[in-house]
Amino acid sequence: MRSSRTPPGRSCHPPLGASGRPRRTRPIDTEPSALRPPRKGRGARVNPTGRFETARVEPDLDALADSIRLGVLTEPIDERAERRPAASESPAIRTEEGRLETRAIPDPSRSALTFNKSPDLAFDASLNPYRGCEHGCAYCYARPTHEYLGYSAGLDFETKILVKERAPELLRRELSAPRWRPQVVAISGATDAYQPLERRLQLTRRCIEVFAEFRNPITIITKNALVTRDLDLFRELAEYRAISVSLSITTLDGELQRELEPRASAPHERLRAIERLASAGIPTTVMVAPVIPGLTDAEIPAILRAAASAGASRAGQIVLRLPHGVRELFDDWLLHHRPLRRKKVLSRLASLRGGRLNDPRFGTRMSGEGRFAEQIEELFQLIARKHDLAPPHAPLSAESFRRPGGTQLDFFHG
């Protein structure tokens, strides 16, 4: 193996572990990508070196090829390592998923809410009960957040899930604090709060129980039909105009969806979830997100039509964005799942991003710019209006907020 160091002049700060000490730099991806087939049930095939790693290990391809040819190496190196978790990663829960398991790792975070002032988001506060996401969407913009934890944005993001076991208790403490100003909290900004682990752990549900008790408004976005499990709590919040739910639908093609979002709910299940939510009187939005130019943009009319038939009341769209290492991961996905579309997709995406595959600027990062971006938005708006999915915005209300033991007037008159 050949080790390459961080280039001189580059500032590289390794992430800290739970003890406050830097995590040990570990080798990642010791098997060449070309030799590894797509993994069933996983969006990424590889574990690229994180951008905060001070060193990386690269395979000696000639020696590795000889080892495989001679039968010395018969099992991918990274899979053998997966079965030997470090002591610091002792999982709270393990779920066997073939040869590559999902690990649930306790998250020692001391707060449930995070805050981010962003001019192109309609909220400042967010709640993410998990870090990482088992849905494994190949394009997920949140993948690079795992690099801050000393993990990879690739397979680690979807197989090593950090679980905020104390999130409900921490949330209660934060909402009870006098400094809390009632406001909309977005659930699932950097994860999916209804990913498969939630079915068993119910952290999201327990957090929503707290929001319902305080009558604090929330907005949820998910790709999982499990969201309908919490209809009883949504009905309670809806009485105070304190809930909205969005289902994200990227494609109606079941085969494409399974490859692109391997552990998210199937398209028809998400449409059924929209129907159940709408029938219960819950304001429900369909998000055509992400729109992947050259792959899914032609489905915009069909997705909006199906969502309107299911009862959605609003619609939105976001164009694919590929920050940091997601660029390489999504390119790898195209290469192995849609090689004939790869050139077209990347070319069209670059045309939206000023010749690059990602543009992080506020105001354009969600929509892109240029003529093709305008065409996507014009088509979306035309079809949305046709199906009555573009009504005037009805903001959620924090007027009924209350703290246990007090009244809703305590906040406004206290």
XYZ file of C-alpha atoms in Angstrom:
414
model
C 0.000 0.000 0.000
C 1.215 3.515 -0.795
C 0.440 6.317 1.635
C 0.013 9.884 0.449
C 0.050 12.826 2.823
C -1.970 16.016 2.749
C -0.259 18.407 0.295
C 1.914 21.110 1.924
C 0.030 24.310 2.609
C -3.337 22.613 3.011
C -4.913 23.108 6.415
C -6.369 19.834 7.574
C -7.964 19.423 10.998
C -8.927 15.827 11.840
C -12.317 15.414 13.519
C -12.483 14.885 17.262
C -13.743 11.715 18.904
C -16.091 11.563 21.899
C -13.107 11.996 24.237
C -12.073 15.251 22.579
C -8.944 13.670 21.065
C -8.436 13.534 17.280
C -9.754 10.354 15.722
C -7.150 7.929 14.465
C -6.666 8.321 10.740
C -7.745 5.061 9.178
C -7.261 3.569 5.731
C -10.295 3.875 3.506
C -11.073 2.193 0.221
C -8.179 -0.205 -0.091
C -9.880 -2.038 -2.941
C -9.877 -0.335 -6.346
C -13.306 0.880 -7.369
C -13.275 -0.892 -10.704
C -13.073 -4.296 -8.981
C -16.071 -3.727 -6.728
C -19.596 -4.464 -8.016
C -22.600 -2.408 -6.859
C -23.794 -3.474 -3.417
C -27.357 -4.654 -3.089
C -29.333 -2.261 -0.925
C -26.626 0.402 -0.853
C -26.384 3.617 -2.852
C -22.598 3.964 -2.667
C -20.101 1.278 -3.642
C -17.056 2.916 -2.125
C -15.740 4.690 0.966
C -13.689 7.616 -0.380
C -11.179 9.309 1.881
C -12.745 12.158 3.832
C -11.606 15.704 3.133
C -10.421 16.087 6.737
C -8.192 13.002 6.723
C -4.484 13.817 7.081
C -3.448 10.698 5.201
C -4.969 8.184 2.869
C -4.042 4.682 1.777
C -3.934 3.859 -1.897
C -3.741 0.296 -3.217
C -0.779 -0.980 -5.205
C -2.943 -2.096 -8.124
C -0.337 -4.431 -9.627
C 0.239 -6.255 -6.335
C -3.489 -6.407 -5.630
C -4.215 -7.863 -9.078
C -1.527 -10.515 -8.516
C -3.032 -11.390 -5.112
C -6.476 -11.854 -6.637
C -5.098 -13.897 -9.554
C -3.149 -16.184 -7.219
C -6.080 -16.617 -4.854
C -4.321 -14.930 -1.929
C -7.080 -12.322 -1.692
C -10.570 -13.694 -2.285
C -12.635 -11.216 -0.270
C -12.719 -7.422 -0.606
C -10.514 -5.895 2.083
C -13.084 -3.374 3.192
C -15.721 -6.073 3.760
C -13.386 -8.033 6.042
C -12.726 -4.876 8.041
C -16.455 -4.171 8.308
C -16.881 -7.206 10.550
C -14.323 -5.914 13.056
C -15.687 -2.623 14.432
C -13.372 -0.536 16.582
C -14.115 -0.476 20.301
C -15.119 3.184 20.024
C -17.824 2.215 17.562
C -19.618 -0.379 19.666
C -23.148 -0.142 18.314
C -26.268 0.275 20.388
C -28.101 -1.799 17.800
C -26.921 -3.942 14.922
C -29.044 -5.019 12.015
C -27.716 -7.666 9.681
C -28.007 -6.638 6.051
C -26.261 -9.355 4.109
C -22.509 -9.075 4.533
C -22.506 -5.344 5.262
C -24.421 -4.514 8.413
C -25.882 -1.226 9.554
C -24.469 -0.016 12.854
C -26.371 2.275 15.190
C -23.819 4.243 17.201
C -24.729 6.352 20.257
C -24.382 10.080 19.582
C -23.284 12.040 22.689
C -24.635 15.376 21.409
C -25.753 17.693 24.200
C -28.435 19.511 22.209
C -31.271 18.360 19.980
C -31.734 21.498 17.885
C -29.315 23.103 15.450
C -29.496 26.564 13.936
C -28.446 27.771 10.514
C -29.085 31.206 9.051
C -29.510 30.554 5.340
C -31.211 33.027 2.989
C -32.634 30.259 0.806
C -34.247 28.260 3.616
C -37.575 29.117 5.228
C -36.453 28.074 8.715
C -33.566 28.643 11.121
C -34.005 25.730 13.541
C -33.809 22.049 12.660
C -33.938 18.669 14.366
C -32.036 15.609 13.154
C -32.480 12.624 15.513
C -29.905 10.701 13.473
C -26.661 11.487 11.681
C -26.177 9.508 8.513
C -29.047 7.885 6.642
C -29.739 4.268 5.811
C -31.816 5.230 2.772
C -28.485 5.464 0.954
C -29.553 7.928 -1.740
C -26.624 8.107 -4.149
C -26.963 11.866 -4.623
C -27.593 12.953 -1.012
C -26.205 16.425 -0.310
C -25.867 15.560 3.397
C -23.255 12.848 2.852
C -20.264 15.177 3.477
C -21.519 15.869 7.017
C -20.239 12.422 8.011
C -16.699 13.563 7.272
C -16.858 15.900 10.275
C -17.276 12.786 12.423
C -14.228 11.001 11.036
C -16.242 8.813 8.672
C -16.544 8.659 4.899
C -19.316 10.254 2.849
C -19.644 6.935 1.016
C -20.723 3.653 2.573
C -20.061 4.954 6.081
C -22.838 7.532 5.685
C -25.435 4.827 5.109
C -24.061 2.048 7.327
C -22.786 3.914 10.404
C -25.780 5.805 11.785
C -25.270 7.988 14.830
C -28.310 7.884 17.082
C -29.198 10.798 19.377
C -30.730 8.595 22.044
C -31.418 11.544 24.365
C -32.954 13.762 21.671
C -36.493 13.821 23.183
C -35.196 14.788 26.639
C -32.805 17.381 25.209
C -35.590 18.821 23.060
C -37.894 19.173 26.061
C -35.179 21.036 27.933
C -34.545 23.397 25.015
C -38.218 24.205 24.430
C -38.699 24.788 28.157
C -35.866 27.295 28.373
C -36.950 30.957 28.662
C -34.636 31.863 25.788
C -36.553 29.658 23.335
C -38.545 31.811 20.933
C -41.350 29.682 19.396
C -40.644 29.134 15.717
C -40.954 26.506 13.008
C -38.532 23.612 13.427
C -37.629 21.600 10.332
C -37.230 17.861 10.846
C -34.845 15.996 8.503
C -32.573 18.748 7.223
C -29.427 16.580 7.238
C -30.872 13.073 7.552
C -34.231 11.364 7.056
C -35.979 11.151 10.405
C -38.087 8.222 9.153
C -35.258 6.039 7.880
C -35.516 2.284 8.642
C -33.983 2.506 12.145
C -36.821 4.806 13.221
C -39.344 1.992 12.941
C -37.738 0.366 15.965
C -36.153 3.253 17.866
C -39.051 5.734 17.537
C -36.820 8.705 18.356
C -38.604 10.901 15.828
C -42.013 10.013 17.207
C -40.916 10.768 20.759
C -39.584 14.151 19.631
C -42.860 14.943 17.859
C -44.703 14.061 21.061
C -42.692 16.830 22.730
C -43.488 19.295 19.937
C -47.184 18.420 20.243
C -47.109 18.938 24.004
C -45.592 22.400 23.529
C -47.672 23.091 20.392
C -44.516 24.216 18.628
C -44.862 24.202 14.814
C -42.844 21.698 12.773
C -42.312 20.904 9.125
C -41.153 17.462 8.008
C -39.639 16.194 4.768
C -39.100 12.492 4.136
C -38.848 9.755 1.534
C -40.373 7.140 3.807
C -44.025 6.156 4.113
C -43.382 5.384 7.791
C -44.307 9.031 8.366
C -47.993 8.028 8.392
C -47.409 6.112 11.635
C -47.520 9.457 13.452
C -50.833 10.689 12.048
C -52.314 10.906 15.537
C -49.708 13.477 16.549
C -50.023 15.358 13.260
C -53.783 15.701 13.759
C -53.149 17.219 17.175
C -50.667 19.740 15.765
C -52.928 20.510 12.795
C -55.529 21.920 15.187
C -53.088 24.768 15.840
C -51.789 25.179 12.264
C -48.494 23.781 13.521
C -47.674 20.966 11.054
C -46.802 20.453 7.416
C -45.394 17.311 5.819
C -43.544 16.943 2.526
C -42.922 13.711 0.648
C -39.974 13.837 -1.723
C -40.415 11.935 -4.995
C -37.501 11.774 -7.422
C -38.918 9.316 -9.935
C -41.950 7.091 -10.513
C -39.745 4.427 -12.120
C -39.510 1.689 -9.493
C -36.325 0.142 -10.858
C -34.532 3.483 -11.058
C -35.709 4.394 -7.562
C -34.387 1.136 -6.067
C -30.962 1.786 -7.574
C -30.908 5.492 -6.733
C -32.561 5.414 -3.273
C -32.184 1.751 -2.265
C -33.801 1.825 1.190
C -36.333 4.599 0.784
C -40.008 3.780 0.244
C -41.115 2.898 -3.276
C -42.788 5.675 -5.302
C -46.258 4.144 -4.985
C -45.819 3.902 -1.203
C -44.963 7.595 -0.992
C -48.014 8.476 -3.062
C -50.133 6.371 -0.737
C -48.602 8.243 2.212
C -49.584 11.549 0.587
C -53.125 10.237 0.221
C -53.338 9.187 3.873
C -51.903 12.463 5.150
C -54.157 14.590 2.955
C -57.230 12.557 3.900
C -56.426 13.245 7.558
C -56.366 16.983 6.923
C -52.587 17.380 7.156
C -51.120 20.040 4.800
C -49.082 17.884 2.436
C -46.503 18.930 -0.145
C -44.833 16.883 -2.860
C -41.213 17.777 -3.459
C -39.867 16.818 -6.865
C -36.388 16.597 -5.460
C -33.857 16.332 -6.631
C -34.567 16.961 -10.284
C -31.713 15.192 -12.086
C -31.204 16.835 -15.499
C -31.039 14.273 -18.265
C -32.378 11.485 -16.049
C -35.559 12.472 -14.193
C -36.491 15.981 -15.389
C -38.896 14.574 -17.984
C -40.915 13.010 -15.138
C -41.926 16.337 -13.594
C -45.418 16.355 -15.197
C -46.129 12.735 -14.251
C -44.965 13.161 -10.643
C -47.072 16.291 -10.143
C -50.107 14.668 -11.729
C -49.801 11.575 -9.507
C -49.268 13.660 -6.364
C -52.261 15.874 -7.133
C -54.420 12.787 -7.635
C -53.239 11.516 -4.244
C -54.323 14.743 -2.565
C -51.170 16.876 -2.268
C -51.958 20.555 -1.767
C -48.618 22.086 -2.754
C -45.494 21.230 -4.751
C -41.868 22.281 -4.884
C -38.756 21.322 -6.801
C -35.007 21.394 -6.174
C -32.349 20.703 -8.790
C -29.612 18.193 -7.979
C -26.595 19.609 -6.149
C -23.392 17.693 -5.550
C -21.260 19.237 -2.795
C -17.762 18.016 -1.986
C -17.322 14.241 -2.319
C -20.894 13.652 -3.503
C -19.704 14.609 -6.994
C -17.447 11.557 -7.201
C -19.973 9.255 -5.542
C -22.764 10.219 -7.927
C -20.458 9.990 -10.935
C -19.516 6.486 -9.791
C -23.222 5.628 -9.485
C -23.871 6.826 -13.044
C -20.899 4.866 -14.337
C -22.208 1.584 -12.933
C -25.992 2.031 -13.139
C -26.674 4.410 -16.043
C -23.453 4.554 -18.101
C -25.264 5.535 -21.300
C -26.835 8.522 -19.534
C -23.696 9.616 -17.713
C -22.354 12.091 -20.246
C -25.759 13.694 -20.803
C -26.520 14.030 -17.084
C -23.157 15.569 -16.214
C -23.240 17.889 -19.212
C -26.708 19.203 -18.395
C -25.883 19.557 -14.735
C -22.779 21.573 -15.614
C -24.890 23.804 -17.849
C -26.946 24.709 -14.755
C -23.906 25.368 -12.585
C -21.717 27.657 -14.677
C -19.688 24.795 -16.122
C -19.200 23.056 -12.766
C -21.052 20.177 -11.128
C -21.804 22.170 -7.992
C -22.414 25.812 -7.193
C -22.749 26.523 -3.446
C -23.913 30.123 -3.817
C -27.082 31.084 -1.976
C -29.907 31.887 -4.348
C -28.792 29.524 -7.105
C -27.666 26.348 -5.315
C -31.229 24.957 -5.191
C -32.298 25.896 -8.719
C -29.262 26.447 -10.902
C -29.179 29.232 -13.448
C -29.228 29.707 -17.190
C -31.714 28.812 -19.868
C -32.058 25.136 -18.983
C -32.717 25.972 -15.327
C -35.394 28.412 -16.466
C -36.996 25.720 -18.636
C -37.183 23.321 -15.681
C -38.786 25.984 -13.487
C -41.226 27.082 -16.211
C -42.333 23.496 -16.840
C -42.711 22.877 -13.124
C -44.791 26.020 -12.539
C -47.005 25.341 -15.556
C -47.869 21.803 -14.437
C -48.175 22.788 -10.766
C -50.731 25.479 -11.607
C -52.602 23.071 -13.855
C -53.067 20.681 -10.924
C -53.730 23.380 -8.289
C -50.430 22.701 -6.553
C -49.347 26.351 -6.340
C -51.720 28.014 -3.841
C -50.657 31.080 -1.830
C -48.250 30.207 0.959
C -49.982 29.596 4.306
C -47.357 29.969 7.062
C -47.422 27.778 10.127
C -48.376 29.380 13.433
C -46.589 29.530 16.786
C -49.425 31.436 18.462
C -50.597 28.407 20.436
C -47.177 27.610 21.882
C -47.281 26.753 25.570
C -44.933 25.432 28.189
C -46.050 22.601 30.485
C -47.545 23.998 33.660
C -48.335 27.340 32.047
C -50.598 28.675 29.333
C -50.074 29.725 25.771
C -50.253 33.341 26.967
C -47.138 32.944 29.103
C -44.878 33.436 26.120
C -46.611 36.443 24.663
C -47.377 38.236 27.948
C -44.610 36.969 30.180
